[in-house]
PDB file of C-alpha atoms in Angstrom:
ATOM      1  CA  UNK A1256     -24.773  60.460 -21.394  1.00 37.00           C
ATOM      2  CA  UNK A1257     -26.799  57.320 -19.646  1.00 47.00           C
ATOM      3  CA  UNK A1258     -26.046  56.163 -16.132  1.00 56.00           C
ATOM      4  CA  UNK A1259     -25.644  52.581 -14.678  1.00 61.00           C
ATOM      5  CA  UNK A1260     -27.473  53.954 -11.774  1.00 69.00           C
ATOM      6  CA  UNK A1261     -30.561  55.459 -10.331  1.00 76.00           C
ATOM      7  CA  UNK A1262     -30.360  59.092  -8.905  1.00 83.00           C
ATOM      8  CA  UNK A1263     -30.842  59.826  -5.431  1.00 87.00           C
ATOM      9  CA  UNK A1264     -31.653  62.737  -3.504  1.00 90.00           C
ATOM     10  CA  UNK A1265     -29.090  63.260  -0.646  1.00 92.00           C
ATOM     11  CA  UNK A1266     -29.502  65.639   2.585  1.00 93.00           C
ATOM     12  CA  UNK A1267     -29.277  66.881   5.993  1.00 95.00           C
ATOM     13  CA  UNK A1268     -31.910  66.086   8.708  1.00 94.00           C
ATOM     14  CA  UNK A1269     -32.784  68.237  11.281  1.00 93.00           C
ATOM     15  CA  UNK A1270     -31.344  65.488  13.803  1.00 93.00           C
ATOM     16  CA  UNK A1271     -27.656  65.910  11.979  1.00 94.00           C
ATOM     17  CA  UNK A1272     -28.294  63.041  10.103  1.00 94.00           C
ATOM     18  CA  UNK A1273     -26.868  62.073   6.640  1.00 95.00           C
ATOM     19  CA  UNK A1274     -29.834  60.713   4.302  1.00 94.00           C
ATOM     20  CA  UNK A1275     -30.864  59.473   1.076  1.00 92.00           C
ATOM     21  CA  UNK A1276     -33.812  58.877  -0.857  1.00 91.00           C
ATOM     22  CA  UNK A1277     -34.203  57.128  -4.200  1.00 87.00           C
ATOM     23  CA  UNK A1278     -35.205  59.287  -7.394  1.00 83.00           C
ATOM     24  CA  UNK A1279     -38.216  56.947  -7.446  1.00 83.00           C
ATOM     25  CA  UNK A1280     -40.033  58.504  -4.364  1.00 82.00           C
ATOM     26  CA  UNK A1281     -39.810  62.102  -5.050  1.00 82.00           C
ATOM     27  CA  UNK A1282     -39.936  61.959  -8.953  1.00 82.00           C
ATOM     28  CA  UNK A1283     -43.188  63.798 -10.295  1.00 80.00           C
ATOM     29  CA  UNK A1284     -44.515  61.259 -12.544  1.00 80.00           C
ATOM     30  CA  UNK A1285     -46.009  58.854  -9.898  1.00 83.00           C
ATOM     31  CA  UNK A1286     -49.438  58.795 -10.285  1.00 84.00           C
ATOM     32  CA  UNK A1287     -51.938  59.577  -7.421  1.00 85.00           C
ATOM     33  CA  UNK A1288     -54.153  56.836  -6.325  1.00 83.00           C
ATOM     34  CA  UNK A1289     -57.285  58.398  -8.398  1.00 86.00           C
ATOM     35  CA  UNK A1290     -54.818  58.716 -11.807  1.00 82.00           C
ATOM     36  CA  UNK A1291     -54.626  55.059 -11.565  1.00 80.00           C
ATOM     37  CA  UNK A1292     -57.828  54.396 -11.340  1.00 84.00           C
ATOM     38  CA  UNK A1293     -58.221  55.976 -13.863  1.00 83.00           C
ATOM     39  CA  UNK A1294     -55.544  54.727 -16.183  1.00 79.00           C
ATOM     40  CA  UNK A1295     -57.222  51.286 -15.360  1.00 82.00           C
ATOM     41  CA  UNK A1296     -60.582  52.169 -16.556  1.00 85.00           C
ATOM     42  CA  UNK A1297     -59.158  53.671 -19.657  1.00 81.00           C
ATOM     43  CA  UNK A1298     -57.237  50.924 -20.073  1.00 80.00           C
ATOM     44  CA  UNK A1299     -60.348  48.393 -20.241  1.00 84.00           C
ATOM     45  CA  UNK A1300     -61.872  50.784 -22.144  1.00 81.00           C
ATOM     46  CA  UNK A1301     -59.670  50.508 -25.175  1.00 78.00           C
ATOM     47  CA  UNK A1302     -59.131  46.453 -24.460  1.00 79.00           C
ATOM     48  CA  UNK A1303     -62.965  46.694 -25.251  1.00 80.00           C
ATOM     49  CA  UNK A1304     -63.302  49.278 -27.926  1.00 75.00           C
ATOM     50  CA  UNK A1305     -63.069  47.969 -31.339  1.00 72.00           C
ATOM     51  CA  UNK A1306     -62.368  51.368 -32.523  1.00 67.00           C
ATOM     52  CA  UNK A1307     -58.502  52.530 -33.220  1.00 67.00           C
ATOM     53  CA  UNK A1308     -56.490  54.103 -30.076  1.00 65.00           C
ATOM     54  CA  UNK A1309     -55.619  57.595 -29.843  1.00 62.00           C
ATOM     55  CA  UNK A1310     -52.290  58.581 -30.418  1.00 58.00           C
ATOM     56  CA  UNK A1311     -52.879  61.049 -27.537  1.00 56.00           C
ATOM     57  CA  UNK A1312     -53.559  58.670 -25.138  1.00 54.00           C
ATOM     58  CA  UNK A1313     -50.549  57.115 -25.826  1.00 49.00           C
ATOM     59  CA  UNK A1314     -48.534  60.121 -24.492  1.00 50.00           C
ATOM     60  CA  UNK A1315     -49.220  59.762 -20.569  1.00 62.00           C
ATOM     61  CA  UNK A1316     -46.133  61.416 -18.598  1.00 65.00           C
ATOM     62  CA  UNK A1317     -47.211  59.659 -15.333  1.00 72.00           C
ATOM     63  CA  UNK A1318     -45.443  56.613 -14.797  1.00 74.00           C
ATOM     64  CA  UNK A1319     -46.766  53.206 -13.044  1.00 72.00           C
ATOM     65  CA  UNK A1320     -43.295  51.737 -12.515  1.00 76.00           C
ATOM     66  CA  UNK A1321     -43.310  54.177  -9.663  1.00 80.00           C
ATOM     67  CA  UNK A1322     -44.700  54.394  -6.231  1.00 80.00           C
ATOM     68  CA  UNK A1323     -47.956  55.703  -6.382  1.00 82.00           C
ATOM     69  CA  UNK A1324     -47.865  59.420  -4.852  1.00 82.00           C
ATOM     70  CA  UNK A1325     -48.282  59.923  -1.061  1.00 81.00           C
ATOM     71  CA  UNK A1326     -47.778  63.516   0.539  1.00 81.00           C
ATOM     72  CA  UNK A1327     -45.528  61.782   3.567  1.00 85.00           C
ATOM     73  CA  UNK A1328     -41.880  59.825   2.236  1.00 83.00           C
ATOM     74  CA  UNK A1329     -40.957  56.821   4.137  1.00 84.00           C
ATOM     75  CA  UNK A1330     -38.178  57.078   6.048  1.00 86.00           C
ATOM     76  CA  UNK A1331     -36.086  53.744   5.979  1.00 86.00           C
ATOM     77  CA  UNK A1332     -33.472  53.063   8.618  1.00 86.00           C
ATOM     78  CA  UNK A1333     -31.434  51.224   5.907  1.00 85.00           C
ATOM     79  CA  UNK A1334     -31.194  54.802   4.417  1.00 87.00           C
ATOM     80  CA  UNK A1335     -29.212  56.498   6.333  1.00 92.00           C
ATOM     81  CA  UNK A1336     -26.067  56.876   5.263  1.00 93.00           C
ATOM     82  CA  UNK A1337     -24.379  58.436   8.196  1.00 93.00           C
ATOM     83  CA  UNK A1338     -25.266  55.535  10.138  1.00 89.00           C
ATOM     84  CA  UNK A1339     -26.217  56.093  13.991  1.00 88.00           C
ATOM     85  CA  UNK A1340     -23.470  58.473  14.259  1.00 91.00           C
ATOM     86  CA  UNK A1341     -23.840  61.262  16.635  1.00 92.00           C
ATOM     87  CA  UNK A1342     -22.858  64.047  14.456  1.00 94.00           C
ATOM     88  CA  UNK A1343     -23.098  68.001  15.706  1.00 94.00           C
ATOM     89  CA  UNK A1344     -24.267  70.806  13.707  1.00 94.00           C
ATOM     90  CA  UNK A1345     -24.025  69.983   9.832  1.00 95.00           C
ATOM     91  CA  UNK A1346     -24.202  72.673   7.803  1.00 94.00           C
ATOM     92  CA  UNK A1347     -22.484  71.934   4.452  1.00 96.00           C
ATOM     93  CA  UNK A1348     -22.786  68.073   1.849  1.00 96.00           C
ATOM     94  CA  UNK A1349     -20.233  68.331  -0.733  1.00 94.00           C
ATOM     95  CA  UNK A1350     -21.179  65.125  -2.904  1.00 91.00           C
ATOM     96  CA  UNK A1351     -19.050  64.140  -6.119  1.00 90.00           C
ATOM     97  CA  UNK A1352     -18.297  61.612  -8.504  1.00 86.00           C
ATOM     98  CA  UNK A1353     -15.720  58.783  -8.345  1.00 86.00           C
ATOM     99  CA  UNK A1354     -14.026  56.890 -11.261  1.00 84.00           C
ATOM    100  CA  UNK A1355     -16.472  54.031 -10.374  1.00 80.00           C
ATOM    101  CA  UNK A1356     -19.995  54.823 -12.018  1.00 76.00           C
ATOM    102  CA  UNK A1357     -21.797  53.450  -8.420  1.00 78.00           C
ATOM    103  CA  UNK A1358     -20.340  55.483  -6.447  1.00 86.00           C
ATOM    104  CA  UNK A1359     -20.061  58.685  -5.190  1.00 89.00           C
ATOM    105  CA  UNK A1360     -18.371  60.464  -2.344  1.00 93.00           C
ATOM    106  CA  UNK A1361     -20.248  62.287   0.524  1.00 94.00           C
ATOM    107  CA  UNK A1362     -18.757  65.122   2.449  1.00 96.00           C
ATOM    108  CA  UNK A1363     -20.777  66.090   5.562  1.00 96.00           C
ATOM    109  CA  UNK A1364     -19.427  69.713   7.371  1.00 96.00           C
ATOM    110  CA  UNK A1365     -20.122  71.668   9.951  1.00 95.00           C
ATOM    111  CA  UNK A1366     -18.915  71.215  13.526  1.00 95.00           C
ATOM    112  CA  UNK A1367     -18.127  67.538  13.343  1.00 95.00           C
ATOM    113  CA  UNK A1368     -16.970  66.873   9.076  1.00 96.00           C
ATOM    114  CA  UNK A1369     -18.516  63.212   7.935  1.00 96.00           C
ATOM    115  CA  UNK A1370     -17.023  61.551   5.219  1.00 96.00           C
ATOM    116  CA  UNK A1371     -18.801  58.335   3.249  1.00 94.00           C
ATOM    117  CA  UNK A1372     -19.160  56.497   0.117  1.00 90.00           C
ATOM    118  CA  UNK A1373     -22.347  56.612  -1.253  1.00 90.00           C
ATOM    119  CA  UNK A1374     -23.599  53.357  -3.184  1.00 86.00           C
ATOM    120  CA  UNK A1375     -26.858  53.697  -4.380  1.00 81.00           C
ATOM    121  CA  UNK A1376     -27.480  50.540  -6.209  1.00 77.00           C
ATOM    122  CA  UNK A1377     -24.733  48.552  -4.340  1.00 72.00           C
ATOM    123  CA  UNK A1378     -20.746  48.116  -5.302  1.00 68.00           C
ATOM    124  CA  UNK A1379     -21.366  46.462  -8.859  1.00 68.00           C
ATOM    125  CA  UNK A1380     -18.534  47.548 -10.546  1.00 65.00           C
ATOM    126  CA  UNK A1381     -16.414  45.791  -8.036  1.00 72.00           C
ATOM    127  CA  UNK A1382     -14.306  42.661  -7.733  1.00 77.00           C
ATOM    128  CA  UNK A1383     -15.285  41.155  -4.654  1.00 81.00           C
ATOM    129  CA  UNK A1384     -12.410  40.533  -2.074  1.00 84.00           C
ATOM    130  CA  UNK A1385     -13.155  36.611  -2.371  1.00 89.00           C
ATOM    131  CA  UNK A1386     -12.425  36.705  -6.530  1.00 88.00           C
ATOM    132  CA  UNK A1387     -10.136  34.055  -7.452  1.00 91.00           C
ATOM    133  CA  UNK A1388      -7.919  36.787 -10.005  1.00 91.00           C
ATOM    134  CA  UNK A1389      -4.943  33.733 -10.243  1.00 92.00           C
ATOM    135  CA  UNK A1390      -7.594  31.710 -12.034  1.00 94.00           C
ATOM    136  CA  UNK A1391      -8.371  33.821 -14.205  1.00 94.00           C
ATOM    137  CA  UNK A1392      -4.594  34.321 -15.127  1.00 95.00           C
ATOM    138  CA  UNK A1393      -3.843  30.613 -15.675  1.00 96.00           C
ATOM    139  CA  UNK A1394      -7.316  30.375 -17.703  1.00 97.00           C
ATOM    140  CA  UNK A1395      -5.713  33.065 -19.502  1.00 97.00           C
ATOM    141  CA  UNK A1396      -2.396  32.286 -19.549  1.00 97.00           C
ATOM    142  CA  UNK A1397      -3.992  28.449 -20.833  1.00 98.00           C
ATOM    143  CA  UNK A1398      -5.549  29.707 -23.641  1.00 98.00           C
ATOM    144  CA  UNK A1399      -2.523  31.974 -25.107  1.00 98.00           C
ATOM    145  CA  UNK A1400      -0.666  29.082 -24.883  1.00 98.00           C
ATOM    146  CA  UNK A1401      -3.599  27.123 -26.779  1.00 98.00           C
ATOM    147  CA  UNK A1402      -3.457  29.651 -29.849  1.00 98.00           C
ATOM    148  CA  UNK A1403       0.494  29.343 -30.280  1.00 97.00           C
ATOM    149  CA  UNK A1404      -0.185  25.921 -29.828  1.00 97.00           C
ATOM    150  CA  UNK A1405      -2.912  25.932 -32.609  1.00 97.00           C
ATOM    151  CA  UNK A1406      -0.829  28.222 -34.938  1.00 97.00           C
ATOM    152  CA  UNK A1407       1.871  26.215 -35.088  1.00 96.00           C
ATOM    153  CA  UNK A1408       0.397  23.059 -36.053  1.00 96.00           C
ATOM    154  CA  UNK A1409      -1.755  24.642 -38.874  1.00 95.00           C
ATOM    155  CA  UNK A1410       1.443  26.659 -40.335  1.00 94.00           C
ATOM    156  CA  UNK A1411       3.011  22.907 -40.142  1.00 93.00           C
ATOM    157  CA  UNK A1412       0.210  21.180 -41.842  1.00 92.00           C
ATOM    158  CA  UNK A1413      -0.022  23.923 -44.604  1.00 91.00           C
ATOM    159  CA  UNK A1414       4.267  23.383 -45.215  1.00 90.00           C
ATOM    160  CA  UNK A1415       3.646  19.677 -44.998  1.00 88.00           C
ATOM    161  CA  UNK A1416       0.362  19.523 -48.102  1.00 88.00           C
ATOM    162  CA  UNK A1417       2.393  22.785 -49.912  1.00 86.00           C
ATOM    163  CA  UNK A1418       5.466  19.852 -49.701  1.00 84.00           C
ATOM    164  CA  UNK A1419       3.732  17.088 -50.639  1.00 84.00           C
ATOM    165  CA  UNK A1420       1.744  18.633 -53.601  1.00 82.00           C
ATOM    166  CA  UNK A1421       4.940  19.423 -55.254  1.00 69.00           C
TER     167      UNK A1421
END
């Protein structure tokens, strides 16, 4: 089964804090800043070779759609999911699935219990509040009436030539 969204890794600091960070920065197949370099070289190399690639070459597990690796992960304020909340003593995250595929639920225990949706990519499965849904039902509504409409005047004009060929 495929997902709308990316994974994220979600967990408590030691400061009580709820946090998340995207599948992309922990993921093993970033490359290091000297696997680059060196997928680059090889990379000119074939451009320039008039021989036939590899098919082994072809295989290369580390990715450059991600980050390139760095031993430290950046901690973004816009990550936090628990806000600037002063929560006490944490102990337990329950996380589960909704019926919406971008979100989950986040359950934060302990002395003080913490309760959040979690949106990784944003709420795009959503209506947003400003969507104009009685527009949609007279657009709707329009074109139901616009088939009976058509229906009827092709079932007439097939009674009227069946009429007049007889």
């Amino acid at each position: 089964m495929s997902h709308v969204t990316n994974k994220a890794l979600v967990f408590i600091t030691s400061n009580n804090q709820v946090y998340s960070v995207e599948h992309q920065l922990y993921t093993a197949r970033r490359q290091t800043k000297e696997e680059a370099e060196a997928a680059k070289e090889r990379e000119l190399e074939q451009s320039l070779s008039l021989l036939p690639k590899n098919e082994t070459d072809l295989l290369d597990v580390k990715s450059v759609l991600f980050p390139q690796y760095d031993g430290m992960i950046p901690q973004r304020n816009t990550k936090f999911i628990s806000y600037d909340l002063d929560l006490v003593n944490l102990d337990k995250l329950i996380s589960f699935s909704t019926r919406l595929e971008s979100t989950s639920a986040i359950l934060a225990t302990g002395h003080d219990v913490f309760f959040a949706r979690f949106m990784p990519e944003g709420n795009f499965d959503r209506l947003n509040e400003n969507f104009k849904s009685p527009l949609l039902f007279g657009v709707i509504v329009v074109l139901v009436v616009a088939l009976f409409a058509a229906q009827t005047y092709i079932k007439n004009k097939e009674l009227k030539e069946a009429f007049l060929k007889k």
